[in-house]
Tab-separated table of N, CA, C and O in Angstrom:
chain	number	residue	atom	x	y	z
A	1	MET	N	0.805	16.167	3.197
A	1	MET	CA	0.717	14.744	3.465
A	1	MET	C	0.553	14.011	2.149
A	1	MET	O	-0.123	14.469	1.241
A	2	LYS	N	1.177	12.831	2.058
A	2	LYS	CA	1.032	11.990	0.880
A	2	LYS	C	0.466	10.637	1.300
A	2	LYS	O	0.972	9.998	2.224
A	3	ILE	N	-0.580	10.241	0.589
A	3	ILE	CA	-1.245	8.974	0.843
A	3	ILE	C	-1.199	8.164	-0.442
A	3	ILE	O	-1.552	8.661	-1.512
A	4	ALA	N	-0.762	6.905	-0.349
A	4	ALA	CA	-0.732	6.006	-1.505
A	4	ALA	C	-1.833	4.968	-1.364
A	4	ALA	O	-2.169	4.541	-0.255
A	5	ILE	N	-2.372	4.583	-2.507
A	5	ILE	CA	-3.365	3.514	-2.547
A	5	ILE	C	-2.911	2.497	-3.581
A	5	ILE	O	-2.620	2.849	-4.729
A	6	ALA	N	-2.828	1.222	-3.177
A	6	ALA	CA	-2.504	0.131	-4.092
A	6	ALA	C	-3.752	-0.127	-4.935
A	6	ALA	O	-4.817	-0.418	-4.386
A	7	VAL	N	-3.633	0.012	-6.265
A	7	VAL	CA	-4.816	-0.089	-7.120
A	7	VAL	C	-4.654	-1.092	-8.254
A	7	VAL	O	-3.549	-1.381	-8.703
A	8	SER	N	-5.783	-1.595	-8.687
A	8	SER	CA	-5.929	-2.351	-9.931
A	8	SER	C	-7.085	-1.668	-10.645
A	8	SER	O	-8.212	-1.687	-10.143
A	9	GLY	N	-6.780	-1.013	-11.737
A	9	GLY	CA	-7.778	-0.161	-12.388
A	9	GLY	C	-8.031	1.046	-11.508
A	9	GLY	O	-7.094	1.698	-11.056
A	10	THR	N	-9.293	1.302	-11.209
A	10	THR	CA	-9.637	2.435	-10.340
A	10	THR	C	-9.961	1.994	-8.920
A	10	THR	O	-10.233	2.831	-8.066
A	11	ASP	N	-9.919	0.684	-8.671
A	11	ASP	CA	-10.265	0.146	-7.357
A	11	ASP	C	-9.028	-0.245	-6.563
A	11	ASP	O	-7.966	-0.510	-7.130
A	12	VAL	N	-9.190	-0.312	-5.247
A	12	VAL	CA	-8.125	-0.803	-4.382
A	12	VAL	C	-7.837	-2.247	-4.776
A	12	VAL	O	-8.758	-3.052	-4.950
A	13	SER	N	-6.573	-2.563	-4.944
A	13	SER	CA	-6.164	-3.922	-5.303
A	13	SER	C	-6.452	-4.869	-4.140
A	13	SER	O	-6.209	-4.529	-2.983
A	14	GLY	N	-6.942	-6.049	-4.463
A	14	GLY	CA	-7.227	-7.043	-3.424
A	14	GLY	C	-5.982	-7.535	-2.729
A	14	GLY	O	-6.039	-7.997	-1.594
A	15	HIS	N	-4.826	-7.425	-3.398
A	15	HIS	CA	-3.570	-7.881	-2.804
A	15	HIS	C	-2.471	-6.887	-3.153
A	15	HIS	O	-2.258	-6.575	-4.325
A	16	PHE	N	-1.782	-6.403	-2.165
A	16	PHE	CA	-0.733	-5.406	-2.312
A	16	PHE	C	0.309	-5.789	-3.361
A	16	PHE	O	0.648	-4.996	-4.231
A	17	GLY	N	0.814	-7.009	-3.310
A	17	GLY	CA	1.878	-7.444	-4.206
A	17	GLY	C	1.472	-7.537	-5.665
A	17	GLY	O	2.306	-7.479	-6.551
A	18	SER	N	0.174	-7.680	-5.925
A	18	SER	CA	-0.268	-7.782	-7.315
A	18	SER	C	-0.929	-6.501	-7.808
A	18	SER	O	-1.564	-6.496	-8.867
A	19	ALA	N	-0.758	-5.411	-7.087
A	19	ALA	CA	-1.334	-4.135	-7.510
A	19	ALA	C	-0.757	-3.723	-8.859
A	19	ALA	O	0.445	-3.846	-9.089
A	20	GLU	N	-1.626	-3.251	-9.754
A	20	GLU	CA	-1.167	-2.747	-11.054
A	20	GLU	C	-0.343	-1.481	-10.878
A	20	GLU	O	0.592	-1.227	-11.626
A	21	ALA	N	-0.743	-0.676	-9.873
A	21	ALA	CA	-0.093	0.619	-9.680
A	21	ALA	C	-0.342	1.103	-8.257
A	21	ALA	O	-1.124	0.512	-7.497
A	22	PHE	N	0.332	2.193	-7.931
A	22	PHE	CA	0.150	2.864	-6.642
A	22	PHE	C	-0.158	4.322	-6.947
A	22	PHE	O	0.662	5.013	-7.549
A	23	ARG	N	-1.350	4.750	-6.574
A	23	ARG	CA	-1.734	6.147	-6.774
A	23	ARG	C	-1.334	6.920	-5.530
A	23	ARG	O	-1.701	6.556	-4.409
A	24	ILE	N	-0.557	7.967	-5.734
A	24	ILE	CA	-0.104	8.791	-4.622
A	24	ILE	C	-0.830	10.125	-4.688
A	24	ILE	O	-0.763	10.832	-5.693
A	25	PHE	N	-1.523	10.448	-3.614
A	25	PHE	CA	-2.270	11.697	-3.510
A	25	PHE	C	-1.531	12.638	-2.572
A	25	PHE	O	-1.234	12.269	-1.434
A	26	THR	N	-1.230	13.835	-3.035
A	26	THR	CA	-0.652	14.868	-2.181
A	26	THR	C	-1.806	15.734	-1.710
A	26	THR	O	-2.610	16.207	-2.524
A	27	LEU	N	-1.875	15.942	-0.397
A	27	LEU	CA	-2.999	16.680	0.178
A	27	LEU	C	-2.535	17.886	0.968
A	27	LEU	O	-1.493	17.846	1.625
A	28	GLU	N	-3.348	18.921	0.923
A	28	GLU	CA	-3.162	20.075	1.798
A	28	GLU	C	-3.672	19.691	3.178
A	28	GLU	O	-4.426	18.725	3.315
A	29	PRO	N	-3.326	20.471	4.214
A	29	PRO	CA	-3.844	20.171	5.551
A	29	PRO	C	-5.378	20.120	5.603
A	29	PRO	O	-5.948	19.408	6.417
A	30	SER	N	-6.047	20.822	4.704
A	30	SER	CA	-7.512	20.813	4.661
A	30	SER	C	-8.064	19.500	4.104
A	30	SER	O	-9.263	19.242	4.185
A	31	GLY	N	-7.194	18.666	3.513
A	31	GLY	CA	-7.635	17.417	2.921
A	31	GLY	C	-7.863	17.505	1.426
A	31	GLY	O	-8.191	16.510	0.789
A	32	GLN	N	-7.663	18.669	0.846
A	32	GLN	CA	-7.845	18.835	-0.596
A	32	GLN	C	-6.656	18.241	-1.344
A	32	GLN	O	-5.503	18.493	-1.000
A	33	VAL	N	-6.956	17.441	-2.360
A	33	VAL	CA	-5.907	16.834	-3.181
A	33	VAL	C	-5.322	17.906	-4.100
A	33	VAL	O	-6.045	18.584	-4.821
A	34	THR	N	-3.999	18.061	-4.040
A	34	THR	CA	-3.336	19.056	-4.880
A	34	THR	C	-2.565	18.420	-6.026
A	34	THR	O	-2.243	19.100	-6.998
A	35	GLU	N	-2.256	17.128	-5.908
A	35	GLU	CA	-1.483	16.451	-6.946
A	35	GLU	C	-1.738	14.956	-6.841
A	35	GLU	O	-1.939	14.423	-5.755
A	36	THR	N	-1.723	14.289	-7.987
A	36	THR	CA	-1.831	12.829	-8.034
A	36	THR	C	-0.711	12.296	-8.902
A	36	THR	O	-0.438	12.837	-9.966
A	37	GLU	N	-0.069	11.255	-8.429
A	37	GLU	CA	1.039	10.633	-9.148
A	37	GLU	C	0.771	9.134	-9.196
A	37	GLU	O	0.157	8.582	-8.284
A	38	ILE	N	1.234	8.470	-10.247
A	38	ILE	CA	1.060	7.028	-10.356
A	38	ILE	C	2.417	6.361	-10.521
A	38	ILE	O	3.228	6.774	-11.347
A	39	ILE	N	2.643	5.343	-9.701
A	39	ILE	CA	3.836	4.505	-9.817
A	39	ILE	C	3.342	3.127	-10.248
A	39	ILE	O	2.466	2.545	-9.598
A	40	GLN	N	3.875	2.605	-11.324
A	40	GLN	CA	3.457	1.296	-11.810
A	40	GLN	C	3.923	0.194	-10.857
A	40	GLN	O	5.035	0.246	-10.344
A	41	GLY	N	3.056	-0.788	-10.664
A	41	GLY	CA	3.417	-1.951	-9.872
A	41	GLY	C	4.338	-2.853	-10.676
A	41	GLY	O	4.358	-2.807	-11.906
A	42	SER	N	5.078	-3.683	-9.994
A	42	SER	CA	6.037	-4.553	-10.670
A	42	SER	C	5.483	-5.949	-10.932
A	42	SER	O	6.045	-6.702	-11.708
A	43	GLY	N	4.397	-6.293	-10.240
A	43	GLY	CA	3.858	-7.639	-10.367
A	43	GLY	C	4.614	-8.665	-9.544
A	43	GLY	O	4.276	-9.837	-9.530
A	44	GLU	N	5.649	-8.212	-8.839
A	44	GLU	CA	6.429	-9.102	-7.978
A	44	GLU	C	5.840	-9.119	-6.580
A	44	GLU	O	5.063	-8.250	-6.211
A	45	CYS	N	6.283	-10.051	-5.814
A	45	CYS	CA	5.929	-10.115	-4.405
A	45	CYS	C	6.255	-8.770	-3.756
A	45	CYS	O	7.336	-8.226	-3.973
A	46	GLY	N	5.329	-8.216	-3.012
A	46	GLY	CA	5.529	-6.908	-2.397
A	46	GLY	C	6.725	-6.809	-1.478
A	46	GLY	O	7.332	-5.753	-1.345
A	47	CYS	N	7.111	-7.923	-0.873
A	47	CYS	CA	8.247	-7.891	0.045
A	47	CYS	C	9.575	-7.955	-0.685
A	47	CYS	O	10.618	-7.666	-0.107
A	48	ARG	N	9.571	-8.299	-1.962
A	48	ARG	CA	10.801	-8.393	-2.737
A	48	ARG	C	10.906	-7.328	-3.828
A	48	ARG	O	11.945	-7.171	-4.442
A	49	SER	N	9.823	-6.604	-4.087
A	49	SER	CA	9.795	-5.678	-5.217
A	49	SER	C	10.501	-4.355	-4.953
A	49	SER	O	10.804	-3.636	-5.889
A	50	GLY	N	10.724	-4.010	-3.691
A	50	GLY	CA	11.334	-2.725	-3.361
A	50	GLY	C	10.337	-1.576	-3.323
A	50	GLY	O	10.722	-0.426	-3.138
A	51	ILE	N	9.053	-1.879	-3.454
A	51	ILE	CA	8.048	-0.816	-3.518
A	51	ILE	C	7.958	-0.040	-2.206
A	51	ILE	O	7.671	1.155	-2.220
A	52	ALA	N	8.231	-0.657	-1.085
A	52	ALA	CA	8.180	0.066	0.194
A	52	ALA	C	9.181	1.220	0.193
A	52	ALA	O	8.858	2.337	0.592
A	53	THR	N	10.380	0.949	-0.294
A	53	THR	CA	11.414	1.987	-0.375
A	53	THR	C	11.025	3.067	-1.380
A	53	THR	O	11.202	4.256	-1.123
A	54	VAL	N	10.490	2.656	-2.526
A	54	VAL	CA	10.072	3.620	-3.550
A	54	VAL	C	8.992	4.551	-3.001
A	54	VAL	O	9.063	5.769	-3.179
A	55	LEU	N	8.015	3.982	-2.309
A	55	LEU	CA	6.952	4.813	-1.730
A	55	LEU	C	7.518	5.783	-0.696
A	55	LEU	O	7.152	6.960	-0.667
A	56	ALA	N	8.431	5.303	0.137
A	56	ALA	CA	9.058	6.171	1.136
A	56	ALA	C	9.844	7.292	0.467
A	56	ALA	O	9.789	8.445	0.901
A	57	GLU	N	10.558	6.971	-0.615
A	57	GLU	CA	11.325	7.994	-1.340
A	57	GLU	C	10.424	9.055	-1.959
A	57	GLU	O	10.838	10.188	-2.159
A	58	HIS	N	9.174	8.683	-2.250
A	58	HIS	CA	8.203	9.640	-2.785
A	58	HIS	C	7.486	10.413	-1.671
A	58	HIS	O	6.591	11.206	-1.955
A	59	GLY	N	7.859	10.160	-0.436
A	59	GLY	CA	7.297	10.898	0.683
A	59	GLY	C	5.968	10.387	1.203
A	59	GLY	O	5.279	11.071	1.955
A	60	VAL	N	5.613	9.160	0.835
A	60	VAL	CA	4.343	8.582	1.286
A	60	VAL	C	4.382	8.357	2.794
A	60	VAL	O	5.340	7.806	3.328
A	61	GLU	N	3.322	8.795	3.459
A	61	GLU	CA	3.204	8.634	4.907
A	61	GLU	C	2.177	7.576	5.287
A	61	GLU	O	2.256	6.983	6.357
A	62	VAL	N	1.185	7.357	4.407
A	62	VAL	CA	0.091	6.419	4.670
A	62	VAL	C	-0.147	5.600	3.412
A	62	VAL	O	-0.158	6.143	2.311
A	63	LEU	N	-0.361	4.287	3.590
A	63	LEU	CA	-0.724	3.409	2.479
A	63	LEU	C	-2.061	2.759	2.805
A	63	LEU	O	-2.232	2.184	3.882
A	64	LEU	N	-2.980	2.839	1.854
A	64	LEU	CA	-4.275	2.165	1.966
A	64	LEU	C	-4.253	0.991	1.002
A	64	LEU	O	-3.926	1.155	-0.178
A	65	ALA	N	-4.574	-0.208	1.497
A	65	ALA	CA	-4.443	-1.414	0.674
A	65	ALA	C	-5.468	-2.459	1.067
A	65	ALA	O	-6.095	-2.370	2.121
A	66	GLY	N	-5.579	-3.481	0.202
A	66	GLY	CA	-6.377	-4.659	0.533
A	66	GLY	C	-5.554	-5.530	1.463
A	66	GLY	O	-5.026	-5.053	2.468
A	67	SER	N	-5.359	-6.785	1.096
A	67	SER	CA	-4.532	-7.658	1.934
A	67	SER	C	-3.078	-7.560	1.504
A	67	SER	O	-2.762	-7.065	0.425
A	68	MET	N	-2.203	-8.036	2.374
A	68	MET	CA	-0.773	-8.082	2.061
A	68	MET	C	-0.108	-9.088	2.991
A	68	MET	O	-0.622	-9.394	4.069
A	69	GLY	N	1.042	-9.558	2.569
A	69	GLY	CA	1.814	-10.473	3.390
A	69	GLY	C	2.494	-9.749	4.536
A	69	GLY	O	2.684	-8.525	4.510
A	70	THR	N	2.873	-10.494	5.525
A	70	THR	CA	3.534	-9.934	6.698
A	70	THR	C	4.845	-9.246	6.335
A	70	THR	O	5.193	-8.215	6.893
A	71	GLY	N	5.576	-9.804	5.353
A	71	GLY	CA	6.852	-9.208	4.942
A	71	GLY	C	6.656	-7.820	4.373
A	71	GLY	O	7.404	-6.890	4.699
A	72	SER	N	5.662	-7.645	3.511
A	72	SER	CA	5.375	-6.327	2.936
A	72	SER	C	4.988	-5.349	4.033
A	72	SER	O	5.456	-4.206	4.075
A	73	TYR	N	4.119	-5.799	4.927
A	73	TYR	CA	3.671	-4.945	6.027
A	73	TYR	C	4.869	-4.487	6.864
A	73	TYR	O	5.010	-3.304	7.175
A	74	THR	N	5.748	-5.419	7.185
A	74	THR	CA	6.925	-5.107	7.995
A	74	THR	C	7.830	-4.099	7.295
A	74	THR	O	8.293	-3.129	7.904
A	75	LEU	N	8.076	-4.299	5.989
A	75	LEU	CA	8.936	-3.374	5.247
A	75	LEU	C	8.324	-1.976	5.152
A	75	LEU	O	9.038	-0.972	5.274
A	76	LEU	N	7.037	-1.894	4.950
A	76	LEU	CA	6.379	-0.582	4.902
A	76	LEU	C	6.505	0.126	6.245
A	76	LEU	O	6.831	1.312	6.307
A	77	ARG	N	6.269	-0.600	7.322
A	77	ARG	CA	6.369	-0.014	8.671
A	77	ARG	C	7.815	0.415	8.956
A	77	ARG	O	8.029	1.455	9.571
A	78	ARG	N	8.796	-0.358	8.519
A	78	ARG	CA	10.199	0.017	8.698
A	78	ARG	C	10.530	1.311	7.966
A	78	ARG	O	11.451	2.030	8.348
A	79	ASN	N	9.796	1.564	6.892
A	79	ASN	CA	9.980	2.791	6.130
A	79	ASN	C	9.073	3.912	6.648
A	79	ASN	O	8.858	4.915	5.971
A	80	ARG	N	8.549	3.707	7.836
A	80	ARG	CA	7.725	4.694	8.536
A	80	ARG	C	6.454	5.069	7.771
A	80	ARG	O	6.018	6.226	7.780
A	81	ILE	N	5.874	4.083	7.109
A	81	ILE	CA	4.615	4.276	6.403
A	81	ILE	C	3.519	3.604	7.222
A	81	ILE	O	3.608	2.417	7.548
A	82	VAL	N	2.500	4.368	7.562
A	82	VAL	CA	1.342	3.835	8.280
A	82	VAL	C	0.522	3.041	7.270
A	82	VAL	O	0.249	3.520	6.167
A	83	VAL	N	0.142	1.816	7.627
A	83	VAL	CA	-0.561	0.927	6.699
A	83	VAL	C	-1.954	0.619	7.230
A	83	VAL	O	-2.102	0.217	8.378
A	84	LEU	N	-2.944	0.809	6.370
A	84	LEU	CA	-4.308	0.403	6.687
A	84	LEU	C	-4.697	-0.673	5.692
A	84	LEU	O	-4.832	-0.409	4.494
A	85	ARG	N	-4.831	-1.906	6.193
A	85	ARG	CA	-5.188	-3.057	5.366
A	85	ARG	C	-6.684	-3.305	5.446
A	85	ARG	O	-7.349	-2.859	6.359
A	86	GLY	N	-7.187	-4.040	4.465
A	86	GLY	CA	-8.599	-4.403	4.452
A	86	GLY	C	-9.470	-3.409	3.709
A	86	GLY	O	-10.690	-3.478	3.777
A	87	CYS	N	-8.844	-2.497	2.968
A	87	CYS	CA	-9.598	-1.502	2.198
A	87	CYS	C	-10.118	-2.142	0.919
A	87	CYS	O	-9.485	-3.027	0.353
A	88	SER	N	-11.271	-1.668	0.450
A	88	SER	CA	-11.808	-2.145	-0.827
A	88	SER	C	-12.719	-1.072	-1.405
A	88	SER	O	-13.203	-0.206	-0.683
A	89	GLY	N	-12.898	-1.147	-2.708
A	89	GLY	CA	-13.767	-0.194	-3.394
A	89	GLY	C	-12.977	0.753	-4.279
A	89	GLY	O	-11.776	0.571	-4.500
A	90	GLU	N	-13.660	1.742	-4.781
A	90	GLU	CA	-13.056	2.724	-5.675
A	90	GLU	C	-12.065	3.585	-4.890
A	90	GLU	O	-12.351	4.022	-3.779
A	91	ALA	N	-10.895	3.802	-5.459
A	91	ALA	CA	-9.776	4.420	-4.735
A	91	ALA	C	-10.103	5.802	-4.170
A	91	ALA	O	-9.778	6.082	-3.014
A	92	THR	N	-10.727	6.674	-4.946
A	92	THR	CA	-10.994	8.021	-4.426
A	92	THR	C	-12.048	8.001	-3.320
A	92	THR	O	-11.993	8.817	-2.405
A	93	THR	N	-12.965	7.040	-3.372
A	93	THR	CA	-13.946	6.890	-2.291
A	93	THR	C	-13.254	6.407	-1.023
A	93	THR	O	-13.532	6.898	0.077
A	94	VAL	N	-12.327	5.462	-1.179
A	94	VAL	CA	-11.564	4.953	-0.037
A	94	VAL	C	-10.721	6.078	0.569
A	94	VAL	O	-10.643	6.220	1.791
A	95	LEU	N	-10.110	6.892	-0.282
A	95	LEU	CA	-9.334	8.037	0.216
A	95	LEU	C	-10.226	8.954	1.040
A	95	LEU	O	-9.854	9.368	2.149
A	96	ARG	N	-11.393	9.279	0.531
A	96	ARG	CA	-12.319	10.165	1.253
A	96	ARG	C	-12.737	9.533	2.576
A	96	ARG	O	-12.802	10.210	3.608
A	97	ASP	N	-13.015	8.235	2.573
A	97	ASP	CA	-13.387	7.548	3.814
A	97	ASP	C	-12.261	7.646	4.836
A	97	ASP	O	-12.507	7.860	6.031
A	98	PHE	N	-11.001	7.494	4.382
A	98	PHE	CA	-9.867	7.630	5.283
A	98	PHE	C	-9.808	9.042	5.861
A	98	PHE	O	-9.668	9.223	7.074
A	99	LEU	N	-9.916	10.036	5.002
A	99	LEU	CA	-9.830	11.423	5.447
A	99	LEU	C	-10.974	11.792	6.394
A	99	LEU	O	-10.799	12.630	7.274
A	100	ASP	N	-12.114	11.141	6.225
A	100	ASP	CA	-13.261	11.394	7.096
A	100	ASP	C	-13.228	10.549	8.364
A	100	ASP	O	-14.163	10.572	9.161
A	101	GLY	N	-12.138	9.767	8.556
A	101	GLY	CA	-11.983	8.978	9.777
A	101	GLY	C	-12.818	7.711	9.815
A	101	GLY	O	-13.051	7.158	10.882
A	102	ARG	N	-13.237	7.221	8.659
A	102	ARG	CA	-14.098	6.033	8.620
A	102	ARG	C	-13.338	4.740	8.363
A	102	ARG	O	-13.948	3.687	8.236
A	103	LEU	N	-12.004	4.799	8.290
A	103	LEU	CA	-11.216	3.585	8.040
A	103	LEU	C	-10.272	3.314	9.201
A	103	LEU	O	-9.767	4.234	9.830
A	104	SER	N	-10.025	2.046	9.420
A	104	SER	CA	-8.996	1.631	10.372
A	104	SER	C	-8.354	0.364	9.822
A	104	SER	O	-8.917	-0.308	8.953
A	105	ASP	N	-7.179	0.038	10.302
A	105	ASP	CA	-6.479	-1.148	9.842
A	105	ASP	C	-7.260	-2.391	10.238
A	105	ASP	O	-7.598	-2.563	11.405
A	106	GLN	N	-7.535	-3.238	9.267
A	106	GLN	CA	-8.289	-4.471	9.515
A	106	GLN	C	-7.385	-5.679	9.718
A	106	GLN	O	-7.874	-6.796	9.871
A	107	GLY	N	-6.062	-5.448	9.681
A	107	GLY	CA	-5.127	-6.543	9.918
A	107	GLY	C	-5.204	-7.642	8.883
A	107	GLY	O	-4.993	-8.803	9.194
A	108	SER	N	-5.510	-7.291	7.647
A	108	SER	CA	-5.696	-8.281	6.581
A	108	SER	C	-4.369	-8.746	5.997
A	108	SER	O	-3.953	-8.299	4.938
A	109	ASN	N	-3.694	-9.640	6.702
A	109	ASN	CA	-2.484	-10.252	6.158
A	109	ASN	C	-2.902	-11.498	5.407
A	109	ASN	O	-3.722	-12.270	5.883
A	110	CYS	N	-2.351	-11.673	4.213
A	110	CYS	CA	-2.719	-12.846	3.433
A	110	CYS	C	-1.903	-14.038	3.884
A	110	CYS	O	-0.802	-13.914	4.381
A	111	SER	N	-2.471	-15.193	3.683
A	111	SER	CA	-1.737	-16.432	3.936
A	111	SER	C	-1.872	-17.333	2.720
A	111	SER	O	-1.637	-18.525	2.793
A	112	VAL	N	-2.238	-16.730	1.603
A	112	VAL	CA	-2.467	-17.468	0.371
A	112	VAL	C	-1.231	-18.217	-0.086
A	112	VAL	O	-1.304	-19.308	-0.607
A	113	HIS	N	-0.070	-17.627	0.114
A	113	HIS	CA	1.154	-18.212	-0.401
A	113	HIS	C	1.820	-19.175	0.576
A	113	HIS	O	2.894	-19.665	0.299
A	114	GLY	N	1.230	-19.404	1.731
A	114	GLY	CA	1.891	-20.207	2.740
A	114	GLY	C	3.106	-19.474	3.266
A	114	GLY	O	4.105	-20.057	3.604
A	115	GLU	N	2.989	-18.172	3.358
A	115	GLU	CA	4.156	-17.348	3.643
A	115	GLU	C	4.338	-17.047	5.115
A	115	GLU	O	3.406	-17.007	5.865
A	116	ASP	N	5.562	-16.834	5.489
A	116	ASP	CA	5.921	-16.329	6.793
A	116	ASP	C	6.374	-14.893	6.598
A	116	ASP	O	5.897	-13.986	7.244
A	117	HIS	N	7.266	-14.646	5.661
A	117	HIS	CA	7.761	-13.326	5.295
A	117	HIS	C	8.345	-12.530	6.453
A	117	HIS	O	8.382	-11.318	6.416
A	118	GLY	N	8.765	-13.204	7.490
A	118	GLY	CA	9.419	-12.500	8.582
A	118	GLY	C	10.847	-12.173	8.191
A	118	GLY	O	11.169	-12.002	7.026
A	119	GLU	N	11.729	-12.125	9.146
A	119	GLU	CA	13.119	-11.759	8.897
A	119	GLU	C	13.771	-12.643	7.837
A	119	GLU	O	14.533	-12.181	7.026
A	120	GLY	N	13.464	-13.941	7.840
A	120	GLY	CA	14.108	-14.853	6.913
A	120	GLY	C	13.408	-14.984	5.556
A	120	GLY	O	13.867	-15.680	4.691
A	121	HIS	N	12.260	-14.347	5.376
A	121	HIS	CA	11.471	-14.392	4.150
A	121	HIS	C	11.236	-15.833	3.684
A	121	HIS	O	11.938	-16.349	2.822
A	122	VAL	N	10.264	-16.467	4.263
A	122	VAL	CA	9.898	-17.815	3.873
A	122	VAL	C	8.560	-17.760	3.164
A	122	VAL	O	7.585	-17.259	3.703
A	123	CYS	N	8.516	-18.236	1.932
A	123	CYS	CA	7.236	-18.293	1.231
A	123	CYS	C	7.293	-19.396	0.191
A	123	CYS	O	8.360	-19.873	-0.156
A	124	ASN	N	6.138	-19.769	-0.297
A	124	ASN	CA	6.066	-20.849	-1.266
A	124	ASN	C	5.763	-20.378	-2.675
A	124	ASN	O	5.498	-21.188	-3.534
A	125	HIS	N	5.733	-19.096	-2.928
A	125	HIS	CA	5.493	-18.636	-4.289
A	125	HIS	C	6.804	-18.298	-4.948
A	125	HIS	O	7.841	-18.244	-4.318
A	126	HIS	N	6.769	-18.097	-6.244
A	126	HIS	CA	7.991	-17.912	-7.021
A	126	HIS	C	8.364	-16.451	-7.133
A	126	HIS	O	7.529	-15.611	-7.404
A	127	HIS	N	9.635	-16.161	-6.941
A	127	HIS	CA	10.174	-14.815	-7.137
A	127	HIS	C	10.959	-14.811	-8.432
A	127	HIS	O	11.712	-15.727	-8.708
A	128	LYS	N	10.757	-13.778	-9.215
A	128	LYS	CA	11.465	-13.661	-10.494
A	128	LYS	C	12.815	-13.032	-10.306
A	128	LYS	O	13.061	-12.265	-9.465
């Protein structure tokens, strides 16, 4: 199993689209981490950056994150990635909490940008 965490430094990023990086943990069925990989964040809006596809191509099955826009959430789900929003704290602690069954999706979609991010991708922030 592969689990990704959107991070800024060593902590879960408060917003998926502004994550500095994505730490991908490969785990054995016992829950032991066998490999860690880092993919740098782009700094772009999560729904336009292509990160959902990149994570899927790396075999990620679960993403742990802070808040995110509806568009990012939809794209991750389309790529068959289970998303748990509302996570915070140090990334390895959050991973352990997930593995111990102490996390659930908090439905933390951001509305900071005045975004809709549905099929038509409507938002008020700038895309590069």
